């Protein structure tokens, strides 16, 4: 819970990133694997591994598998970067009340009674351009 003295938009918690050397080495290794996989995928597209011929289905599956490995590898690179090199920041935000989510005015939060405004509703139903 944010403290009582904080205002909206203030930084409530700031933890600097760990910036570990193992994560940096891991990102470098995963980036090298990424470059190799992208090169292999590009070579496969240029040399026509997926063109219609005897084993075209295997070529298409191999190219699709390479593309999947490329995106999974990229996801691990981004996960490591986000976890180890971005700070953990929590900003105090305004919490809206439930009636604000329903686009209800503050004076209408409690609702209306059964007969409240019945005459205006009937007049508005008969004559749509009726003003209050």
Tab-separated table of C-alpha atoms in Angstrom:
chain	number	residue	atom	x	y	z
A	1	UNK	CA	0.000	0.000	0.000
A	2	UNK	CA	1.347	3.450	-0.784
A	3	UNK	CA	2.144	5.684	2.131
A	4	UNK	CA	-0.254	8.461	3.115
A	5	UNK	CA	2.097	11.283	2.125
A	6	UNK	CA	2.592	10.142	-1.474
A	7	UNK	CA	0.767	11.789	-4.324
A	8	UNK	CA	-0.236	10.384	-7.675
A	9	UNK	CA	2.677	9.891	-10.024
A	10	UNK	CA	5.302	9.667	-7.277
A	11	UNK	CA	7.750	6.775	-7.348
A	12	UNK	CA	6.775	4.573	-4.411
A	13	UNK	CA	9.499	1.923	-4.751
A	14	UNK	CA	12.673	1.946	-6.829
A	15	UNK	CA	15.040	-1.000	-6.811
A	16	UNK	CA	18.080	-0.674	-9.079
A	17	UNK	CA	18.821	-3.567	-11.444
A	18	UNK	CA	21.209	-6.325	-10.397
A	19	UNK	CA	23.263	-6.161	-13.622
A	20	UNK	CA	24.883	-9.550	-13.099
A	21	UNK	CA	27.807	-10.659	-15.250
A	22	UNK	CA	26.303	-14.122	-15.762
A	23	UNK	CA	23.171	-12.585	-17.274
A	24	UNK	CA	25.265	-10.407	-19.584
A	25	UNK	CA	27.240	-13.456	-20.770
A	26	UNK	CA	23.967	-15.368	-21.205
A	27	UNK	CA	22.504	-12.583	-23.320
A	28	UNK	CA	25.645	-12.502	-25.476
A	29	UNK	CA	25.573	-16.279	-26.026
A	30	UNK	CA	21.844	-16.255	-26.808
A	31	UNK	CA	22.395	-13.370	-29.240
A	32	UNK	CA	25.090	-15.342	-31.057
A	33	UNK	CA	22.739	-18.344	-31.291
A	34	UNK	CA	20.033	-15.961	-32.568
A	35	UNK	CA	22.314	-14.634	-35.312
A	36	UNK	CA	23.229	-18.186	-36.378
A	37	UNK	CA	19.564	-19.253	-36.502
A	38	UNK	CA	18.540	-16.159	-38.484
A	39	UNK	CA	21.387	-16.813	-40.923
A	40	UNK	CA	20.348	-20.448	-41.323
A	41	UNK	CA	16.713	-19.436	-41.856
A	42	UNK	CA	17.711	-16.824	-44.437
A	43	UNK	CA	19.958	-19.319	-46.239
A	44	UNK	CA	17.091	-21.830	-46.271
A	45	UNK	CA	14.735	-19.279	-47.814
A	46	UNK	CA	17.267	-18.214	-50.448
A	47	UNK	CA	18.307	-21.749	-51.399
A	48	UNK	CA	14.674	-22.892	-51.685
A	49	UNK	CA	14.324	-25.509	-48.958
A	50	UNK	CA	10.558	-24.976	-48.970
A	51	UNK	CA	9.974	-25.117	-52.756
A	52	UNK	CA	7.722	-27.862	-54.117
A	53	UNK	CA	9.761	-30.975	-54.793
A	54	UNK	CA	10.136	-34.429	-53.280
A	55	UNK	CA	10.856	-33.358	-49.658
A	56	UNK	CA	9.238	-29.901	-49.679
A	57	UNK	CA	7.099	-30.695	-46.624
A	58	UNK	CA	10.198	-31.463	-44.579
A	59	UNK	CA	11.819	-28.244	-45.776
A	60	UNK	CA	8.764	-26.216	-44.783
A	61	UNK	CA	8.628	-27.889	-41.377
A	62	UNK	CA	12.337	-27.273	-40.854
A	63	UNK	CA	12.009	-23.594	-41.795
A	64	UNK	CA	8.981	-23.272	-39.508
A	65	UNK	CA	10.905	-24.925	-36.679
A	66	UNK	CA	13.810	-22.542	-37.219
A	67	UNK	CA	11.438	-19.598	-37.060
A	68	UNK	CA	9.946	-20.939	-33.813
A	69	UNK	CA	13.433	-21.362	-32.305
A	70	UNK	CA	14.306	-17.798	-33.374
A	71	UNK	CA	11.296	-16.313	-31.560
A	72	UNK	CA	11.704	-18.491	-28.440
A	73	UNK	CA	15.376	-17.499	-28.265
A	74	UNK	CA	14.423	-13.839	-28.628
A	75	UNK	CA	11.899	-14.256	-25.813
A	76	UNK	CA	14.629	-15.604	-23.509
A	77	UNK	CA	16.939	-12.707	-24.431
A	78	UNK	CA	14.213	-10.171	-23.602
A	79	UNK	CA	13.292	-12.015	-20.394
A	80	UNK	CA	16.887	-11.955	-19.156
A	81	UNK	CA	17.279	-8.295	-20.087
A	82	UNK	CA	14.049	-7.294	-18.369
A	83	UNK	CA	14.821	-9.256	-15.196
A	84	UNK	CA	18.466	-8.308	-14.776
A	85	UNK	CA	18.963	-4.907	-16.406
A	86	UNK	CA	15.732	-2.904	-15.947
A	87	UNK	CA	14.967	-1.300	-12.576
A	88	UNK	CA	11.935	-2.355	-10.554
A	89	UNK	CA	9.833	0.790	-10.253
A	90	UNK	CA	6.396	1.113	-8.662
A	91	UNK	CA	4.547	4.352	-9.322
A	92	UNK	CA	1.594	5.481	-7.214
A	93	UNK	CA	-1.527	5.512	-9.389
A	94	UNK	CA	-5.038	6.729	-8.769
A	95	UNK	CA	-7.433	3.917	-7.984
A	96	UNK	CA	-10.818	4.585	-9.484
A	97	UNK	CA	-14.004	3.736	-7.672
A	98	UNK	CA	-16.381	1.183	-9.167
A	99	UNK	CA	-19.041	3.687	-10.156
A	100	UNK	CA	-16.450	5.593	-12.218
A	101	UNK	CA	-15.911	2.504	-14.366
A	102	UNK	CA	-19.602	2.454	-15.230
A	103	UNK	CA	-19.585	6.111	-16.401
A	104	UNK	CA	-22.039	7.111	-13.681
A	105	UNK	CA	-22.025	10.637	-12.304
A	106	UNK	CA	-21.076	11.035	-8.655
A	107	UNK	CA	-24.520	12.264	-7.641
A	108	UNK	CA	-26.157	9.189	-9.253
A	109	UNK	CA	-24.124	6.595	-7.329
A	110	UNK	CA	-27.025	5.589	-5.069
A	111	UNK	CA	-29.447	5.264	-7.996
A	112	UNK	CA	-32.953	6.654	-8.258
A	113	UNK	CA	-36.246	5.771	-6.623
A	114	UNK	CA	-39.138	4.229	-8.520
A	115	UNK	CA	-41.137	7.418	-9.077
A	116	UNK	CA	-38.219	9.829	-9.275
A	117	UNK	CA	-38.368	11.637	-12.608
A	118	UNK	CA	-41.284	9.548	-13.902
A	119	UNK	CA	-43.013	12.587	-15.388
A	120	UNK	CA	-39.852	13.649	-17.234
A	121	UNK	CA	-39.374	10.124	-18.563
A	122	UNK	CA	-42.905	10.033	-19.946
A	123	UNK	CA	-42.541	13.497	-21.502
A	124	UNK	CA	-39.200	12.466	-23.035
A	125	UNK	CA	-40.755	9.286	-24.432
A	126	UNK	CA	-43.590	11.248	-26.058
A	127	UNK	CA	-41.497	14.229	-27.149
A	128	UNK	CA	-37.803	13.232	-27.575
A	129	UNK	CA	-36.549	16.825	-27.701
A	130	UNK	CA	-37.990	17.680	-24.267
A	131	UNK	CA	-35.520	19.618	-22.109
A	132	UNK	CA	-35.412	19.424	-18.332
